[in-house]
Coordinates of C-alpha atoms and ligand atoms in Angstrom, one line a residue:
M29 CA 57.5 89.9 149.0
S30 CA 59.4 86.6 149.3
D31 CA 63.2 86.5 149.0
I32 CA 62.8 84.7 145.6
D33 CA 60.4 87.4 144.3
R34 CA 62.9 90.1 145.3
I35 CA 65.8 88.1 143.8
T36 CA 63.8 87.7 140.6
Q37 CA 63.0 91.3 140.3
D38 CA 66.6 92.3 141.0
A39 CA 67.8 89.8 138.4
L40 CA 65.4 91.0 135.7
E41 CA 66.4 94.6 136.3
A42 CA 70.2 93.7 136.2
I43 CA 69.7 91.7 133.0
A44 CA 67.9 94.6 131.4
A45 CA 70.6 97.0 132.5
A46 CA 73.5 94.8 131.2
G47 CA 75.0 96.7 128.2
T48 CA 77.5 94.1 127.0
L49 CA 77.8 90.3 126.9
D50 CA 80.4 90.5 129.6
E51 CA 78.2 92.5 131.9
L52 CA 75.4 90.1 131.3
D53 CA 77.7 87.2 132.3
E54 CA 78.6 89.1 135.5
V55 CA 74.9 89.2 136.3
R56 CA 74.6 85.5 135.9
V57 CA 77.5 84.8 138.1
R58 CA 76.3 87.2 140.8
V59 CA 72.7 86.0 140.8
T60 CA 73.1 82.2 140.3
G61 CA 76.8 81.5 141.2
K62 CA 78.1 79.5 144.1
R63 CA 78.3 82.4 146.5
S64 CA 75.0 83.9 145.5
E65 CA 72.1 84.5 147.9
L66 CA 70.2 82.0 145.8
A67 CA 72.8 79.3 146.4
G68 CA 72.3 79.9 150.1
I69 CA 68.6 79.5 149.9
Q70 CA 69.0 76.4 147.9
A71 CA 71.3 75.0 150.5
S72 CA 68.7 75.7 153.2
M73 CA 66.2 73.4 151.5
R74 CA 67.6 70.3 153.3
D75 CA 66.5 71.9 156.6
L76 CA 62.9 72.2 155.5
D77 CA 60.1 69.7 156.0
P78 CA 58.8 67.9 152.8
E79 CA 56.0 70.4 152.5
G80 CA 58.2 73.4 152.7
R81 CA 60.8 71.8 150.5
K82 CA 58.3 71.2 147.8
A83 CA 57.0 74.7 147.9
L84 CA 60.5 76.2 147.8
G85 CA 61.4 73.8 144.9
Q86 CA 58.5 75.1 142.8
Q87 CA 59.5 78.7 143.5
L88 CA 63.1 77.9 142.5
N89 CA 62.0 76.2 139.3
A90 CA 59.8 79.1 138.4
F91 CA 62.7 81.5 139.1
R92 CA 65.1 79.5 136.9
G93 CA 62.6 79.5 134.1
T94 CA 62.0 83.3 134.3
F95 CA 65.7 84.0 134.7
Q96 CA 66.8 81.8 131.8
A97 CA 64.2 83.3 129.5
A98 CA 65.2 86.8 130.3
F99 CA 68.9 85.9 130.1
D100 CA 68.6 84.2 126.7
A101 CA 66.6 87.1 125.2
R102 CA 69.0 89.7 126.4
H103 CA 72.0 87.5 125.3
E104 CA 70.5 87.3 121.8
A105 CA 70.0 91.0 121.6
L106 CA 73.4 91.9 122.9
A107 CA 75.1 89.4 120.6
A108 CA 73.3 90.7 117.6
A109 CA 74.3 94.3 118.6
A110 CA 77.9 93.2 119.0
L111 CA 77.9 91.6 115.6
D112 CA 76.4 94.7 114.0
A113 CA 79.0 96.8 115.6
Q114 CA 81.8 94.6 114.3
L115 CA 80.4 94.5 110.8
E116 CA 80.0 98.2 110.9
S117 CA 83.6 98.8 112.0
E118 CA 84.9 96.4 109.4
R119 CA 82.8 97.7 106.6
L120 CA 84.2 97.8 103.1
D121 CA 82.6 100.2 100.8
L122 CA 83.0 98.4 97.5
T123 CA 81.7 101.4 95.6
A124 CA 84.3 103.8 97.0
P125 CA 86.7 105.0 94.3
P126 CA 90.2 103.5 94.8
R127 CA 93.1 105.6 95.9
R128 CA 95.1 105.8 92.7
L129 CA 98.9 106.3 92.5
P130 CA 99.7 108.3 89.4
P131 CA 101.3 105.9 86.9
G132 CA 105.1 106.2 86.7
R133 CA 107.0 106.4 83.4
P134 CA 110.6 106.5 82.2
H135 CA 112.4 109.8 82.8
L136 CA 112.5 112.1 79.7
L137 CA 116.2 111.4 79.3
T138 CA 115.6 107.7 79.3
Q139 CA 112.8 108.1 76.7
V140 CA 115.0 110.2 74.4
E141 CA 118.0 107.8 74.8
Q142 CA 115.8 104.8 73.9
E143 CA 114.5 106.6 70.9
M144 CA 118.0 107.5 69.7
L145 CA 119.2 103.9 70.2
D146 CA 116.1 102.6 68.3
V147 CA 117.0 104.8 65.3
F148 CA 120.5 103.3 65.2
V149 CA 119.5 99.7 66.0
G150 CA 117.0 100.0 63.1
M151 CA 120.0 100.8 60.9
G152 CA 121.8 97.7 62.1
Y153 CA 123.9 99.0 64.9
R154 CA 124.6 97.1 68.1
V155 CA 124.6 98.7 71.6
A156 CA 127.9 98.6 73.5
E157 CA 128.6 99.9 77.0
G158 CA 131.7 100.8 79.0
P159 CA 132.5 101.8 82.6
E160 CA 131.9 105.3 83.9
A161 CA 135.1 105.2 85.9
E162 CA 137.5 104.8 83.1
S163 CA 141.3 104.6 82.7
G164 CA 143.1 107.5 81.1
T165 CA 144.3 105.0 78.5
Y166 CA 140.8 104.6 77.0
N167 CA 139.5 108.1 77.8
F168 CA 142.5 109.9 76.3
D169 CA 145.5 108.0 75.0
L170 CA 143.9 105.5 72.6
L171 CA 141.8 108.4 71.3
N172 CA 144.9 110.4 70.3
I173 CA 144.6 112.8 73.1
E174 CA 148.1 113.2 74.4
A175 CA 149.1 114.1 78.0
D176 CA 149.8 117.7 77.1
H177 CA 147.0 118.1 74.6
P178 CA 144.9 121.2 75.3
A179 CA 141.7 119.1 74.9
R180 CA 142.7 117.3 78.0
Q181 CA 142.4 120.5 80.0
E182 CA 139.3 121.7 78.1
M183 CA 137.5 118.6 79.3
D184 CA 137.8 119.6 82.9
T185 CA 138.4 116.0 83.9
I186 CA 137.3 114.7 87.3
Y187 CA 140.1 112.3 88.6
V188 CA 139.2 109.5 91.0
D189 CA 141.1 109.8 94.2
G190 CA 143.4 107.0 95.3
F191 CA 143.7 105.5 91.9
D192 CA 146.5 106.1 89.4
D193 CA 145.1 107.1 86.0
V194 CA 141.4 106.6 86.7
V195 CA 138.9 109.3 85.7
L196 CA 135.2 109.7 85.5
R197 CA 134.9 109.4 81.7
T198 CA 134.6 112.8 80.1
H199 CA 132.8 111.5 77.1
T200 CA 131.5 108.1 75.7
S201 CA 134.3 108.0 73.1
P202 CA 136.5 105.6 75.3
V203 CA 133.8 102.9 74.5
Q204 CA 134.9 103.2 70.9
A205 CA 138.4 102.3 71.9
R206 CA 137.1 99.4 74.0
V207 CA 135.1 98.0 71.1
M208 CA 137.9 98.5 68.6
T209 CA 140.5 96.8 70.8
T210 CA 138.2 93.7 71.2
Q211 CA 136.3 93.4 68.0
A212 CA 137.3 93.1 64.4
P213 CA 135.6 95.1 61.6
P214 CA 133.0 95.4 60.3
I215 CA 131.9 97.3 63.4
A216 CA 128.7 99.4 63.9
V217 CA 128.0 100.3 67.5
V218 CA 126.2 102.9 69.6
C219 CA 127.4 103.5 73.1
P220 CA 125.0 105.3 75.5
G221 CA 126.0 106.4 78.9
R222 CA 126.7 109.1 81.5
T223 CA 129.7 111.3 81.3
Y224 CA 131.3 113.7 83.8
R225 CA 133.1 117.1 83.7
A226 CA 134.2 119.4 86.5
D227 CA 131.7 122.1 85.2
A228 CA 129.6 124.3 87.4
A229 CA 125.9 123.7 86.8
D230 CA 124.1 126.5 84.9
A231 CA 121.3 126.6 82.4
T232 CA 123.5 124.9 79.7
H233 CA 126.0 123.0 81.7
S234 CA 125.8 120.1 84.1
P235 CA 128.8 118.2 85.7
V236 CA 126.9 115.0 84.8
F237 CA 125.4 114.6 81.4
S238 CA 125.0 111.8 78.9
Q239 CA 125.9 111.0 75.4
V240 CA 125.4 108.4 72.7
E241 CA 128.6 107.6 70.9
G242 CA 128.5 106.1 67.4
L243 CA 131.2 104.2 65.6
V244 CA 131.3 102.5 62.2
V245 CA 134.5 100.8 60.9
A246 CA 134.6 98.8 57.8
E247 CA 136.3 98.8 54.3
G248 CA 135.4 101.7 52.1
I249 CA 133.6 103.9 54.7
T250 CA 133.5 107.5 53.7
M251 CA 132.3 110.9 54.9
A252 CA 129.2 110.4 52.7
D253 CA 128.2 107.4 54.9
L254 CA 128.6 109.7 57.9
R255 CA 126.5 112.4 56.4
G256 CA 123.7 110.0 55.2
T257 CA 123.6 108.3 58.6
L258 CA 123.3 111.6 60.6
L259 CA 120.7 113.0 58.1
E260 CA 118.6 109.9 58.7
F261 CA 119.1 110.2 62.4
S262 CA 118.1 114.0 62.4
R263 CA 115.0 113.4 60.4
R264 CA 113.9 110.5 62.6
M265 CA 114.4 112.6 65.8
F266 CA 113.5 116.0 64.7
G267 CA 111.2 115.8 61.6
A268 CA 111.1 114.4 58.1
D269 CA 111.8 117.8 56.5
R270 CA 115.0 118.6 58.4
E271 CA 118.3 119.3 56.7
I272 CA 121.8 119.0 58.2
R273 CA 124.9 121.0 57.8
L274 CA 128.5 119.8 58.5
R275 CA 130.9 122.5 59.7
P276 CA 134.6 121.9 59.9
S277 CA 135.8 121.3 63.4
F278 CA 138.5 119.6 65.4
F279 CA 138.6 116.6 67.6
P280 CA 141.9 114.7 68.3
F281 CA 140.3 111.4 67.4
T282 CA 138.8 112.3 64.0
E283 CA 140.3 113.7 60.8
P284 CA 138.5 115.4 59.2
S285 CA 136.1 116.5 62.0
A286 CA 132.8 118.1 61.7
E287 CA 130.2 119.7 63.9
V288 CA 126.7 118.9 62.7
D289 CA 123.8 121.4 62.7
V290 CA 120.2 120.5 62.1
S291 CA 117.8 123.0 60.4
F292 CA 114.7 124.4 62.2
E293 CA 111.8 126.5 61.1
G294 CA 110.6 128.6 64.0
A295 CA 107.5 130.7 64.4
G296 CA 107.1 133.7 62.0
G297 CA 109.3 132.3 59.2
N298 CA 112.3 132.3 61.6
H299 CA 114.7 129.6 60.6
G300 CA 118.3 128.6 61.3
W301 CA 120.7 125.9 62.4
L302 CA 121.2 124.2 65.8
E303 CA 124.3 122.3 66.6
I304 CA 123.5 118.8 67.7
L305 CA 126.7 116.8 67.7
G306 CA 130.4 116.3 67.0
S307 CA 131.6 113.8 64.4
G308 CA 134.3 112.9 62.0
M309 CA 136.3 110.2 60.2
V310 CA 138.2 108.0 62.8
D311 CA 141.8 109.2 62.8
P312 CA 144.1 106.6 61.4
N313 CA 146.2 106.9 64.5
V314 CA 143.2 105.8 66.6
L315 CA 142.6 102.8 64.4
A316 CA 146.3 101.8 64.6
F317 CA 146.4 102.4 68.5
C318 CA 143.4 100.0 68.8
G319 CA 145.0 97.3 66.6
I320 CA 143.0 98.0 63.4
D321 CA 144.8 98.3 60.0
P322 CA 144.2 101.9 58.9
D323 CA 145.4 101.1 55.3
R324 CA 142.6 98.6 55.0
Y325 CA 139.8 100.1 57.1
T326 CA 138.2 103.5 57.5
G327 CA 135.5 104.6 59.9
F328 CA 133.4 107.4 61.1
A329 CA 132.3 108.3 64.6
F330 CA 130.0 110.8 66.3
G331 CA 129.1 111.8 69.8
I332 CA 125.6 113.2 70.6
G333 CA 124.6 114.9 73.8
I334 CA 121.3 113.3 75.0
E335 CA 120.3 116.3 77.1
R336 CA 120.8 118.5 74.1
V337 CA 118.5 116.4 71.9
A338 CA 115.9 116.3 74.7
M339 CA 116.1 120.1 75.2
L340 CA 115.8 120.8 71.5
R341 CA 112.9 118.4 70.9
H342 CA 110.9 119.4 74.0
Q343 CA 111.8 123.1 74.4
V344 CA 113.5 122.6 77.7
R345 CA 115.4 125.8 78.4
D346 CA 117.4 124.8 81.5
I347 CA 119.4 121.6 81.6
R348 CA 119.0 121.5 85.4
D349 CA 115.3 120.7 84.9
L350 CA 116.5 117.3 83.6
F351 CA 118.2 116.5 86.9
D352 CA 116.0 118.2 89.5
A353 CA 113.4 115.4 89.7
D354 CA 110.5 118.0 90.0
A355 CA 107.4 115.9 89.5
R356 CA 105.5 118.8 87.8
F357 CA 108.2 119.0 85.2
L358 CA 108.5 115.3 84.7
A359 CA 104.8 114.8 84.4
R360 CA 104.9 116.8 81.2
F361 CA 106.6 114.0 79.3
Ligands
LIG408 N1 133.7 113.0 72.4 C1 133.3 114.3 71.9 C2 132.9 115.2 73.1 O1 132.5 114.7 74.1 C3 132.2 114.2 71.0 C4 132.6 113.5 69.8 C5 133.1 114.2 68.7 C6 132.6 112.1 69.6 C7 133.5 113.6 67.6 C8 133.0 111.5 68.5 C9 133.5 112.3 67.4 O2 133.0 110.2 68.4 O3 133.9 111.7 66.3 O4 132.9 116.4 73.0

């Protein structure tokens, strides 16, 4: 066997054995490169006589043809395999079901607050807001709650450290005072927001809760307007056949004051009354403190706990469920 035949056989075997395009290229360099045995043979041609040169030239040409054909065929096969592998690894299954995130939604408290505001906005009220860190002036003084008034202790006020006379508002009633000191009657506002008291959390108490405050001040406003408004509110929130009942109560900022119960019909003919809010006719002192003439104007006000409405409407038995952010609970609403 001539050297060229041996080189040809080696080369064909190496080409067949190359598993990747890189390996194939290494074969090419090894067999035909500058330092290959073949290059040495080619260089020796100039020492041959014309006859021998011609014979060797033909052998080399034949080798090149054979090598190139085998190389090209293998190259094509390996390139196709590489492309297949890449396509396979980058495959997108367009029929696979998408990974769905469960849709989000407003928290139950947000839903109920929005519904409550909608009812009042539908009656012509505007929405007003005030700060959660509030001065004692608005939270207490302008609302006729004096420094030594027992209501001030009952409210378990959280004071803000490092500030004189700043509290986390204990109710949304200070927003009434903010509205009355800046707007002239007629006034009809609802004031939603968070409120704070130094209460330990249990099934019916939370140190953070929320209220919607209502205030109407105009000429000739009476308790009948209050009653009609709260009856309409109760029916829109709890059902068209609800009745309400006003029970005498006391708040420093209203006179007279009333707690309002809404009727319910439970299972098995079981019926009764549930307290939903505090209300009353704005105390003339409060009007005067806020710069409104109590001889000309009267008004009513109310404060509704949003958690309480949400719990009554949706049979939530523990107020803490409204703050725990347990997805299983929240998904129910
Ligand atoms: N601010 C009272 C509370 O948090 C609720 C309330 C009662 C608000 C009577 C009022 C009202 O506006 O007239 O307990």
